[in-house]
Amino acid sequence: MHIHIITDLEGISGVTTIEQMEFDSFGYEYARKRLMIDTNAAIRGAFNNGADVVTVTDGHARGKNFIDELLDSRAKKINLIDLYSQGLHKEVDAVMFVGTHAMPGTMNAFLDHVQSSTAWYNYYINNIKCGELVQGGAFLGFYGAPVIFASADEAACEEAKYFFGNIQTAPVKKALTRNKAVSYDLDYCEKMIEDRASKAMDIIGSIRPYKINGPVEIKVEFTRTDYCDNASERPNVERIDARTVIKKIPQITDYMSILL
């Protein structure tokens, strides 16, 4: 049984302010440590209940947020592009998200966005507004792997259930404003992630993969026209108004196909 875990930083336990996203801040180093704690808890949960292989993607920003020596040695770190290029995406049996966040425009959500908080305003696949949860879920879902678990703030956990069904979630905090949250007890969060990731292994087979049938139209609305200027120069991208571009693809066959 091969489980792939996609991590982010905004939805990690103990991450409660926007300043912790700044790479040169003291708070960012603390966030990295919490990232490893939450990720390892999910890895333990998966191995506790039947996983044979666990691969993990560091999905935040540059993909250089892990403290590698703290990662559970049983897991292999690999980015989504390499997962695809090496053919491992076809071997994944189920997907877990750790530390994810809600899509842009979500009420009562901590650091809601998709890709760029500055440039990307809204994101759609076949006219369905969504975010990074659906991007990862749809890519691996195309190859038959369902999303079975997500840890995040309360709002993102609800979003995960909305798109993927009655999966296991671990809400580790609640947003007070867009840029500030209150974290739940950290020991409790770690135990909850491990426990619910373990329970999620039991629903493999009963949760359907999140599949989007082709042809696929990706639409991105930008916050400013100059961001749209840049995006419209990329291959296979069509500009439809001052702040919006679309890209049409036959199927979601690789992760980069659902980005610009």
XYZ file of N, CA and C in Angstrom:
780
model
N 0.839 -1.190 0.000
C 0.000 0.000 0.000
C 0.881 1.248 0.000
N 0.736 2.062 -1.032
C 1.563 3.261 -1.207
C 0.723 4.505 -0.911
N 1.134 5.262 0.103
C 0.464 6.506 0.478
C 1.361 7.673 0.100
N 0.773 8.652 -0.567
C 1.524 9.873 -0.855
C 0.953 11.031 -0.035
N 1.840 11.743 0.657
C 1.449 12.866 1.507
C 1.932 14.162 0.866
N 1.021 15.107 0.685
C 1.345 16.436 0.176
C 1.254 17.416 1.336
N 2.336 18.107 1.617
C 2.345 19.027 2.745
C 2.328 20.479 2.278
N 1.856 21.335 3.178
C 1.949 22.780 3.000
C 2.264 23.361 4.366
N 2.408 24.665 4.459
C 2.832 25.253 5.724
C 1.724 26.039 6.423
N 0.814 26.608 5.647
C -0.198 27.474 6.245
C -1.115 26.738 7.216
N -1.358 25.457 6.971
C -2.293 24.708 7.801
C -1.663 23.854 8.877
N -0.390 24.094 9.166
C 0.317 23.314 10.175
C -0.081 23.780 11.579
N -0.096 22.871 12.530
C -0.413 23.223 13.916
C 0.628 24.197 14.450
N 0.183 25.173 15.235
C 1.104 26.144 15.808
C 1.459 27.297 14.892
N 1.072 27.223 13.631
C 1.293 28.328 12.688
C 0.054 29.212 12.734
N 0.198 30.397 13.309
C -0.991 31.216 13.608
C -0.911 32.653 13.109
N 0.220 33.037 12.497
C 0.334 34.399 11.975
C 0.956 34.388 10.591
N 0.639 35.391 9.803
C 1.178 35.477 8.449
C 2.687 35.671 8.466
N 3.220 36.286 9.515
C 4.654 36.528 9.603
C 5.461 35.236 9.605
N 4.853 34.124 10.025
C 5.559 32.849 10.048
C 5.816 32.284 8.657
N 5.227 32.895 7.631
C 5.480 32.488 6.256
C 6.735 33.145 5.689
N 7.288 34.131 6.378
C 8.467 34.842 5.889
C 9.723 34.022 6.196
N 10.490 33.693 5.149
C 11.592 32.736 5.268
C 12.702 33.188 6.227
N 12.852 34.482 6.413
C 13.931 34.970 7.270
C 13.457 35.321 8.682
N 12.272 34.878 9.051
C 11.730 35.207 10.371
C 11.977 34.084 11.373
N 12.012 34.444 12.654
C 12.128 33.438 13.707
C 10.913 32.517 13.686
N 9.767 33.087 13.399
C 8.542 32.294 13.367
C 8.543 31.235 12.293
N 9.237 31.488 11.172
C 9.319 30.500 10.102
C 10.077 29.262 10.559
N 11.141 29.437 11.288
C 11.896 28.279 11.781
C 11.051 27.440 12.725
N 10.252 28.101 13.536
C 9.325 27.360 14.408
C 8.300 26.614 13.557
N 7.801 27.273 12.510
C 6.817 26.631 11.634
C 7.404 25.390 10.975
N 8.672 25.446 10.583
C 9.329 24.280 9.980
C 9.359 23.096 10.951
N 9.631 23.381 12.209
C 9.652 22.307 13.207
C 8.263 21.702 13.386
N 7.256 22.562 13.415
C 5.884 22.052 13.523
C 5.499 21.260 12.265
N 5.999 21.697 11.106
C 5.754 20.969 9.861
C 6.250 19.536 9.972
N 7.420 19.348 10.526
C 7.969 18.008 10.650
C 7.181 17.176 11.657
N 6.722 17.812 12.730
C 5.932 17.085 13.734
C 4.621 16.607 13.133
N 3.912 17.494 12.438
C 2.632 17.109 11.838
C 2.833 16.054 10.752
N 3.853 16.250 9.917
C 4.107 15.300 8.831
C 4.458 13.921 9.370
N 5.322 13.873 10.351
C 5.700 12.581 10.933
C 4.529 11.900 11.616
N 3.633 12.687 12.187
C 2.443 12.097 12.807
C 1.590 11.390 11.755
N 1.421 12.031 10.593
C 0.651 11.400 9.516
C 1.370 10.177 8.973
N 2.689 10.247 8.861
C 3.467 9.090 8.395
C 3.291 7.921 9.358
N 3.394 8.195 10.660
C 3.192 7.123 11.646
C 1.801 6.528 11.511
N 0.812 7.394 11.364
C -0.559 6.902 11.239
C -0.728 5.977 10.055
N -0.115 6.350 8.927
C -0.219 5.505 7.736
C 0.467 4.166 7.947
N 1.683 4.188 8.491
C 2.401 2.926 8.719
C 1.740 2.086 9.807
N 1.105 2.731 10.764
C 0.425 1.981 11.830
C -0.710 1.109 11.321
N -1.246 1.462 10.142
C -2.448 0.759 9.690
C -2.332 0.299 8.240
N -1.178 -0.222 7.870
C -1.106 -0.962 6.616
C -0.278 -0.378 5.494
N 0.256 0.833 5.644
C 1.075 1.383 4.567
C 2.386 0.611 4.439
N 2.780 0.321 3.207
C 4.074 -0.302 2.927
C 5.089 0.734 2.465
N 4.596 1.737 1.725
C 5.436 2.806 1.190
C 4.749 4.137 1.472
N 5.519 5.106 1.976
C 5.005 6.469 2.149
C 5.980 7.427 1.485
N 5.477 8.175 0.518
C 6.260 9.242 -0.100
C 5.649 10.567 0.326
N 6.486 11.609 0.379
C 6.047 12.895 0.908
C 6.542 14.020 0.011
N 5.647 14.951 -0.308
C 6.018 16.148 -1.061
C 5.998 17.361 -0.148
N 7.107 18.093 -0.132
C 7.176 19.390 0.533
C 6.556 20.405 -0.421
N 5.293 20.731 -0.193
C 4.530 21.476 -1.188
C 4.454 22.966 -0.982
N 5.160 23.516 -0.020
C 5.068 24.952 0.246
C 6.153 25.723 -0.485
N 5.723 26.729 -1.251
C 6.632 27.680 -1.887
C 7.760 26.963 -2.616
N 8.986 27.135 -2.192
C 10.145 26.606 -2.925
C 10.351 25.108 -2.729
N 9.560 24.507 -1.863
C 9.750 23.086 -1.587
C 11.005 22.800 -0.800
N 11.447 23.791 -0.001
C 12.674 23.627 0.791
C 12.400 23.933 2.255
N 11.257 23.479 2.733
C 10.844 23.792 4.095
C 11.118 22.669 5.079
N 11.295 21.451 4.579
C 11.542 20.326 5.471
C 12.881 20.487 6.199
N 12.918 19.998 7.418
C 14.181 19.760 8.110
C 14.458 18.277 7.879
N 15.242 17.984 6.872
C 15.340 16.621 6.354
C 15.737 15.601 7.406
N 16.620 15.998 8.310
C 17.075 15.032 9.317
C 15.988 14.690 10.328
N 14.920 15.475 10.361
C 13.811 15.195 11.280
C 12.695 14.379 10.631
N 12.761 14.183 9.326
C 11.729 13.410 8.648
C 11.840 11.943 9.018
N 10.718 11.307 9.328
C 10.667 9.877 9.609
C 11.449 9.128 8.530
N 12.415 8.366 8.923
C 13.336 7.718 7.977
C 12.644 6.687 7.094
N 11.456 6.267 7.463
C 10.734 5.287 6.648
C 10.113 5.920 5.410
N 9.973 7.242 5.413
C 9.322 7.946 4.307
C 10.356 8.492 3.334
N 9.966 8.633 2.056
C 10.841 9.182 1.026
C 10.289 10.520 0.571
N 11.123 11.562 0.621
C 10.713 12.876 0.133
C 10.882 12.935 -1.383
N 9.847 13.416 -2.069
C 9.891 13.516 -3.529
C 8.900 14.579 -3.963
N 9.281 15.443 -4.918
C 8.319 16.442 -5.379
C 7.366 15.836 -6.404
N 6.262 16.531 -6.658
C 5.226 15.964 -7.516
C 5.716 15.772 -8.951
N 6.582 16.660 -9.416
C 7.099 16.513 -10.778
C 7.945 15.253 -10.891
N 8.795 15.003 -9.896
C 9.601 13.782 -9.916
C 8.735 12.538 -9.701
N 7.696 12.677 -8.876
C 6.768 11.563 -8.683
C 6.198 11.139 -10.027
N 5.878 12.140 -10.857
C 5.340 11.878 -12.187
C 6.415 11.335 -13.124
N 7.567 12.001 -13.166
C 8.596 11.623 -14.138
C 9.144 10.223 -13.877
N 9.119 9.809 -12.613
C 9.614 8.473 -12.266
C 8.527 7.399 -12.352
N 7.316 7.818 -12.672
C 6.224 6.862 -12.808
C 5.608 6.405 -11.502
N 6.036 7.000 -10.385
C 5.512 6.574 -9.081
C 4.063 6.990 -8.877
N 3.606 7.998 -9.609
C 2.228 8.465 -9.450
C 1.212 7.365 -9.765
N 1.591 6.451 -10.619
C 0.689 5.361 -10.971
C 0.652 4.274 -9.902
N 1.582 4.338 -8.940
C 1.640 3.336 -7.876
C 0.974 3.808 -6.593
N 0.587 5.081 -6.521
C -0.013 5.633 -5.305
C -1.421 5.066 -5.122
N -1.692 4.580 -3.918
C -3.012 4.014 -3.620
C -3.952 5.028 -2.969
N -3.400 6.015 -2.253
C -4.234 7.017 -1.603
C -3.377 8.236 -1.257
N -4.053 9.370 -1.058
C -3.388 10.654 -0.853
C -3.800 11.239 0.487
N -2.842 11.845 1.180
C -3.108 12.606 2.403
C -2.539 14.016 2.241
N -3.249 14.988 2.778
C -2.768 16.362 2.830
C -2.453 16.722 4.278
N -1.301 17.331 4.490
C -0.907 17.786 5.821
C -0.579 19.275 5.746
N -1.251 20.083 6.569
C -0.950 21.505 6.632
C -1.496 22.311 5.480
N -2.585 21.873 4.891
C -3.134 22.544 3.724
C -3.947 23.775 4.128
N -4.478 24.486 3.147
C -5.234 25.713 3.394
C -6.414 25.800 2.435
N -7.329 26.694 2.719
C -8.535 26.852 1.908
C -8.252 27.660 0.644
N -9.154 27.519 -0.337
C -9.029 28.270 -1.579
C -9.359 29.743 -1.339
N -8.945 30.617 -2.268
C -9.153 32.051 -2.069
C -10.633 32.409 -1.990
N -10.925 33.390 -1.143
C -12.296 33.851 -0.990
C -13.108 33.069 0.020
N -12.465 32.177 0.788
C -13.167 31.383 1.791
C -13.322 32.187 3.075
N -14.534 32.238 3.583
C -14.787 32.942 4.839
C -14.163 32.186 6.010
N -13.672 32.918 6.996
C -13.160 32.336 8.238
C -12.059 31.315 7.983
N -11.177 31.650 7.044
C -10.076 30.751 6.681
C -8.745 31.461 6.891
N -7.757 30.713 7.357
C -6.430 31.251 7.608
C -5.583 31.190 6.340
N -5.126 32.347 5.862
C -4.241 32.467 4.707
C -4.791 31.763 3.466
N -6.090 31.953 3.213
C -6.707 31.378 2.021
C -6.057 31.951 0.756
N -5.742 31.077 -0.204
C -5.154 31.506 -1.467
C -5.018 30.298 -2.383
N -4.583 30.565 -3.602
C -4.178 29.497 -4.512
C -2.901 29.948 -5.212
N -1.847 29.193 -5.089
C -0.522 29.471 -5.628
C 0.059 30.789 -5.108
N -0.410 31.913 -5.601
C 0.155 33.200 -5.202
C -0.905 34.063 -4.532
N -0.668 34.424 -3.277
C -1.597 35.321 -2.585
C -1.608 36.695 -3.231
N -0.520 37.053 -3.884
C -0.405 38.373 -4.503
C -1.065 38.435 -5.872
N -0.827 37.423 -6.691
C -1.200 37.521 -8.103
C -2.478 36.780 -8.481
N -2.716 35.604 -7.895
C -3.858 34.792 -8.313
C -5.067 35.120 -7.450
N -6.159 35.507 -8.111
C -7.377 35.886 -7.389
C -8.356 34.722 -7.274
N -8.649 34.066 -8.388
C -9.512 32.888 -8.390
C -8.978 31.869 -9.390
N -9.285 30.603 -9.111
C -8.822 29.503 -9.947
C -9.995 28.547 -10.177
N -10.159 28.094 -11.432
C -11.276 27.210 -11.784
C -10.773 26.045 -12.629
N -11.350 24.890 -12.406
C -11.203 23.759 -13.313
C -12.590 23.416 -13.823
N -12.773 23.512 -15.142
C -14.089 23.295 -15.761
C -15.179 24.098 -15.050
N -14.870 25.370 -14.787
C -15.790 26.339 -14.184
C -16.153 26.017 -12.734
N -15.414 25.120 -12.105
C -15.593 24.862 -10.673
C -14.487 25.585 -9.924
N -14.878 26.546 -9.083
C -13.890 27.284 -8.311
C -13.271 26.346 -7.278
N -11.956 26.337 -7.217
C -11.275 25.423 -6.304
C -9.897 25.976 -5.974
N -9.065 25.144 -5.340
C -7.749 25.584 -4.916
C -6.743 24.457 -4.981
N -5.747 24.541 -4.134
C -4.641 23.593 -4.189
C -5.037 22.188 -3.740
N -6.022 22.081 -2.867
C -6.517 20.755 -2.498
C -6.984 19.990 -3.728
N -7.797 20.639 -4.551
C -8.328 19.975 -5.739
C -7.229 19.740 -6.771
N -6.273 20.647 -6.876
C -5.184 20.438 -7.832
C -4.465 19.119 -7.562
N -4.025 18.921 -6.326
C -3.332 17.678 -5.998
C -4.240 16.474 -6.058
N -5.466 16.639 -5.548
C -6.419 15.536 -5.544
C -6.820 15.105 -6.940
N -6.968 16.074 -7.859
C -7.367 15.747 -9.225
C -6.241 15.084 -10.003
N -5.002 15.541 -9.792
C -3.871 14.934 -10.485
C -3.733 13.461 -10.113
N -3.647 13.159 -8.820
C -3.488 11.761 -8.412
C -4.796 10.990 -8.550
N -5.923 11.682 -8.464
C -7.209 11.029 -8.684
C -7.357 10.530 -10.111
N -6.761 11.228 -11.058
C -6.795 10.792 -12.458
C -6.216 9.395 -12.604
N -5.261 9.066 -11.748
C -4.608 7.754 -11.801
C -5.182 6.778 -10.772
N -6.302 7.166 -10.145
C -7.033 6.221 -9.310
C -6.818 6.317 -7.820
N -6.059 7.317 -7.350
C -5.780 7.433 -5.922
C -6.736 8.433 -5.265
N -7.529 8.006 -4.278
C -8.439 8.927 -3.594
C -7.717 9.714 -2.502
N -8.234 10.898 -2.196
C -7.796 11.639 -1.011
C -8.542 11.072 0.192
N -7.805 10.706 1.244
C -8.447 10.064 2.393
C -8.270 10.838 3.697
N -7.391 11.854 3.691
C -7.100 12.556 4.944
C -6.609 13.963 4.645
N -6.959 14.903 5.544
C -6.404 16.258 5.470
C -6.310 16.840 6.869
N -5.169 17.458 7.174
C -5.044 18.268 8.377
C -4.892 19.717 7.952
N -5.521 20.628 8.711
C -5.581 22.023 8.282
C -6.333 22.821 9.334
N -6.649 24.080 9.003
C -7.576 24.814 9.842
C -8.992 24.294 9.597
N -9.930 24.776 10.394
C -11.309 24.283 10.304
C -11.881 24.464 8.899
N -11.635 25.625 8.292
C -12.232 25.913 6.988
C -11.703 24.996 5.897
N -10.406 24.755 5.883
C -9.833 23.889 4.857
C -10.258 22.432 5.043
N -10.444 22.016 6.290
C -10.952 20.660 6.530
C -12.358 20.505 5.953
N -13.175 21.537 6.106
C -14.516 21.494 5.523
C -14.448 21.470 3.997
N -13.516 22.223 3.430
C -13.341 22.219 1.976
C -12.929 20.834 1.478
N -12.047 20.187 2.210
C -11.607 18.847 1.817
C -12.780 17.873 1.803
N -13.636 17.957 2.797
C -14.801 17.074 2.837
C -15.784 17.404 1.708
N -15.919 18.685 1.405
C -16.836 19.098 0.338
C -16.431 18.469 -0.999
N -15.149 18.484 -1.299
C -14.703 17.983 -2.595
C -14.472 16.474 -2.611
N -14.009 15.911 -1.514
C -13.550 14.524 -1.544
C -14.468 13.531 -0.839
N -15.443 14.024 -0.087
C -16.374 13.121 0.576
C -16.081 12.964 2.060
N -16.562 11.901 2.642
C -16.467 11.697 4.091
C -15.095 11.146 4.476
N -14.086 11.976 4.245
C -12.717 11.573 4.565
C -12.402 11.905 6.018
N -11.264 11.449 6.485
C -10.798 11.800 7.823
C -10.108 13.166 7.777
N -10.426 14.018 8.737
C -9.759 15.315 8.821
C -9.269 15.556 10.242
N -8.263 16.427 10.341
C -7.717 16.801 11.642
C -7.613 18.328 11.693
N -8.660 19.009 12.172
C -8.604 20.466 12.283
C -7.724 20.889 13.451
N -6.627 21.575 13.152
C -5.637 21.892 14.180
C -5.730 23.325 14.688
N -6.580 24.140 14.042
C -6.715 25.529 14.476
C -7.946 26.152 13.829
N -8.249 27.371 14.284
C -9.384 28.123 13.756
C -8.939 29.543 13.456
N -9.336 30.048 12.296
C -8.959 31.401 11.902
C -9.710 32.433 12.733
N -8.990 33.452 13.157
C -9.609 34.621 13.788
C -9.839 35.710 12.742
N -8.849 35.891 11.886
C -8.938 36.732 10.700
C -8.205 35.997 9.589
N -8.100 36.611 8.423
C -7.384 35.959 7.330
C -5.932 35.701 7.700
N -5.324 36.596 8.454
C -3.888 36.514 8.738
C -3.560 36.065 10.156
N -4.561 35.641 10.910
C -4.301 35.235 12.290
C -5.246 34.096 12.673
N -4.703 33.139 13.408
C -5.494 31.980 13.842
C -5.175 31.660 15.291
N -6.013 30.843 15.885
C -5.734 30.313 17.219
C -5.525 28.808 17.073
N -4.419 28.321 17.588
C -4.080 26.906 17.473
C -4.686 26.127 18.630
N -5.066 24.906 18.363
C -5.483 24.009 19.424
C -4.246 23.427 20.106
N -4.440 22.778 21.217
C -3.335 22.213 21.985
C -2.430 21.376 21.079
N -1.139 21.648 21.121
C -0.218 21.048 20.161
C -0.033 19.543 20.361
N 0.021 19.094 21.595
C 0.114 17.649 21.840
C -1.130 16.940 21.328
N -2.281 17.576 21.554
C -3.539 17.017 21.059
C -3.526 16.945 19.530
N -3.041 17.999 18.881
C -3.012 18.024 17.422
C -2.152 16.893 16.862
N -0.987 16.691 17.453
C -0.098 15.634 16.979
C -0.762 14.262 17.110
N -1.363 14.007 18.241
C -2.031 12.720 18.455
C -3.230 12.565 17.529
N -3.977 13.671 17.313
C -5.142 13.626 16.429
C -4.730 13.314 14.993
N -3.676 13.953 14.517
C -3.212 13.687 13.149
C -2.821 12.222 12.989
N -2.055 11.701 13.922
C -1.643 10.299 13.830
C -2.850 9.369 13.871
N -3.770 9.625 14.793
C -4.933 8.760 14.948
C -5.825 8.788 13.714
N -6.091 9.983 13.196
C -7.026 10.078 12.070
C -6.383 9.683 10.748
N -5.074 9.874 10.624
C -4.386 9.346 9.449
C -4.438 7.815 9.452
N -4.306 7.237 10.636
C -4.420 5.781 10.749
C -5.826 5.312 10.392
N -6.828 5.998 10.910
C -8.218 5.638 10.594
C -8.518 5.818 9.112
N -7.862 6.793 8.488
C -8.095 7.034 7.068
C -7.712 5.828 6.214
N -6.764 5.042 6.674
C -6.365 3.859 5.917
C -7.521 2.879 5.763
N -8.459 2.914 6.700
C -9.589 1.987 6.659
C -10.632 2.354 5.610
N -10.591 3.603 5.105
C -11.617 4.014 4.134
C -11.124 3.912 2.693
N -9.872 3.473 2.522
C -9.403 3.227 1.152
C -10.294 2.141 0.547
N -10.823 2.421 -0.599
C -11.753 1.479 -1.232
C -13.180 1.958 -1.159
N -13.494 2.761 -0.132
C -14.845 3.294 -0.028
C -14.932 4.760 -0.460
N -13.776 5.433 -0.569
C -13.726 6.807 -1.049
C -13.304 6.806 -2.516
N -14.092 7.460 -3.344
C -13.783 7.494 -4.768
C -12.679 8.507 -5.068
N -11.821 8.201 -6.017
C -10.841 9.198 -6.458
C -11.554 10.429 -7.006
N -10.963 11.590 -6.820
C -11.534 12.817 -7.363
C -11.076 12.942 -8.812
N -11.978 12.619 -9.732
C -11.626 12.600 -11.143
C -12.354 13.710 -11.890
N -11.626 14.375 -12.762
C -12.182 15.399 -13.630
C -12.051 14.896 -15.058
N -13.182 14.705 -15.716
C -13.178 14.172 -17.069
C -12.770 15.241 -18.073
N -11.996 14.835 -19.072
C -11.583 15.754 -20.116
C -12.666 15.974 -21.141
N -12.543 17.000 -21.959
C -11.456 17.976 -21.968
C -11.517 18.890 -20.748
N -10.377 19.464 -20.392
C -10.260 20.266 -19.170
C -9.912 21.709 -19.527
N -10.631 22.632 -18.904
C -10.315 24.053 -19.068
C -9.883 24.637 -17.736
N -8.667 25.147 -17.689
C -8.134 25.819 -16.505
C -8.333 27.314 -16.695
N -8.934 27.976 -15.725
C -9.128 29.425 -15.793
C -8.550 30.072 -14.544
N -7.747 31.104 -14.738
C -7.162 31.852 -13.636
C -7.534 33.320 -13.783
N -8.084 33.889 -12.717
C -8.335 35.317 -12.632
C -7.236 35.935 -11.772
N -6.567 36.936 -12.303
C -5.474 37.584 -11.590
C -5.955 38.849 -10.887
N -5.156 39.303 -9.957
C -5.520 40.500 -9.203
C -5.248 41.777 -9.975
N -4.268 41.714 -10.929
C -3.899 42.901 -11.691
C -3.655 42.537 -13.145
N -3.825 43.513 -13.999
C -3.676 43.249 -15.427
C -2.247 42.900 -15.814
N -1.235 43.456 -15.105
C 0.135 43.131 -15.496
C 0.490 41.678 -15.193
N -0.087 41.111 -14.131
C 0.113 39.684 -13.891
C -0.503 38.867 -15.025
N -1.630 39.334 -15.517
C -2.273 38.656 -16.643
C -1.459 38.832 -17.918
N -0.815 40.004 -18.074
C 0.069 40.218 -19.216
C 1.121 39.114 -19.285
N 1.761 38.848 -18.154
C 2.830 37.846 -18.107
C 2.296 36.444 -18.383
N 1.167 36.096 -17.746
C 0.616 34.749 -17.911
C 0.171 34.488 -19.344
N -0.319 35.510 -20.019
C -0.849 35.316 -21.368
C 0.240 35.020 -22.392
N 1.507 35.232 -22.019
C 2.621 34.959 -22.926
C 3.090 33.508 -22.854
N 2.531 32.736 -21.941
C 2.970 31.354 -21.783
C 2.314 30.450 -22.827
N 2.931 29.301 -23.134
C 2.397 28.428 -24.180
C 0.988 27.923 -23.862
N 0.153 27.875 -24.888
C -1.193 27.299 -24.822
C -2.128 28.055 -23.879
N -1.785 29.298 -23.557
C -2.623 30.116 -22.684
C -3.305 31.197 -23.516
N -4.613 31.353 -23.325
C -5.397 32.338 -24.064
C -5.957 33.379 -23.094
N -5.778 34.616 -23.427
C -6.320 35.698 -22.599
C -7.738 35.990 -23.040
N -8.679 36.061 -22.090
C -10.064 36.310 -22.452
C -10.583 37.661 -21.961
N -9.884 38.284 -21.028
C -10.180 39.666 -20.661
C -8.973 40.241 -19.932
N -9.133 41.400 -19.327
C -7.985 42.114 -18.761
C -7.262 41.340 -17.674
N -8.003 40.522 -16.905
C -7.388 39.841 -15.758
C -7.537 38.333 -15.792
N -7.990 37.773 -16.927
C -8.322 36.342 -16.956
C -7.687 35.633 -18.139
N -7.130 34.457 -17.864
C -6.617 33.597 -18.923
C -7.222 32.209 -18.776
N -7.220 31.462 -19.867
C -7.642 30.065 -19.832
C -6.597 29.212 -20.542
N -6.543 27.961 -20.145
C -5.711 26.973 -20.820
C -6.543 25.710 -20.969
N -6.598 25.173 -22.177
C -7.367 23.971 -22.444
C -6.430 22.797 -22.665
N -6.708 21.696 -21.978
C -5.896 20.488 -22.091
C -6.823 19.277 -22.247
N -6.370 18.226 -22.910
C -7.242 17.055 -23.111
C -7.612 16.366 -21.799
N -6.598 16.154 -20.932
C -6.798 15.465 -19.660
C -5.782 15.999 -18.649
N -6.035 15.724 -17.376
C -5.057 16.066 -16.344
C -4.058 14.914 -16.266
N -3.062 14.973 -17.106
C -2.136 13.846 -17.202
C -0.852 14.036 -16.398
N -0.540 15.273 -16.033
C 0.594 15.518 -15.160
C 0.290 16.762 -14.329
N 1.029 16.920 -13.239
C 0.718 17.993 -12.295
C 0.844 19.367 -12.934
N 1.848 19.582 -13.768
C 2.054 20.892 -14.356
C 0.960 21.260 -15.339
N 0.205 20.293 -15.831
C -0.847 20.589 -16.799
C -1.983 21.379 -16.186
N -2.119 21.347 -14.836
C -3.212 22.098 -14.220
C -2.745 23.437 -13.663
N -1.485 23.775 -13.929
C -0.972 25.096 -13.597
C -0.774 25.870 -14.892
N -0.161 27.023 -14.820
C 0.085 27.803 -16.046
C 1.574 27.756 -16.391
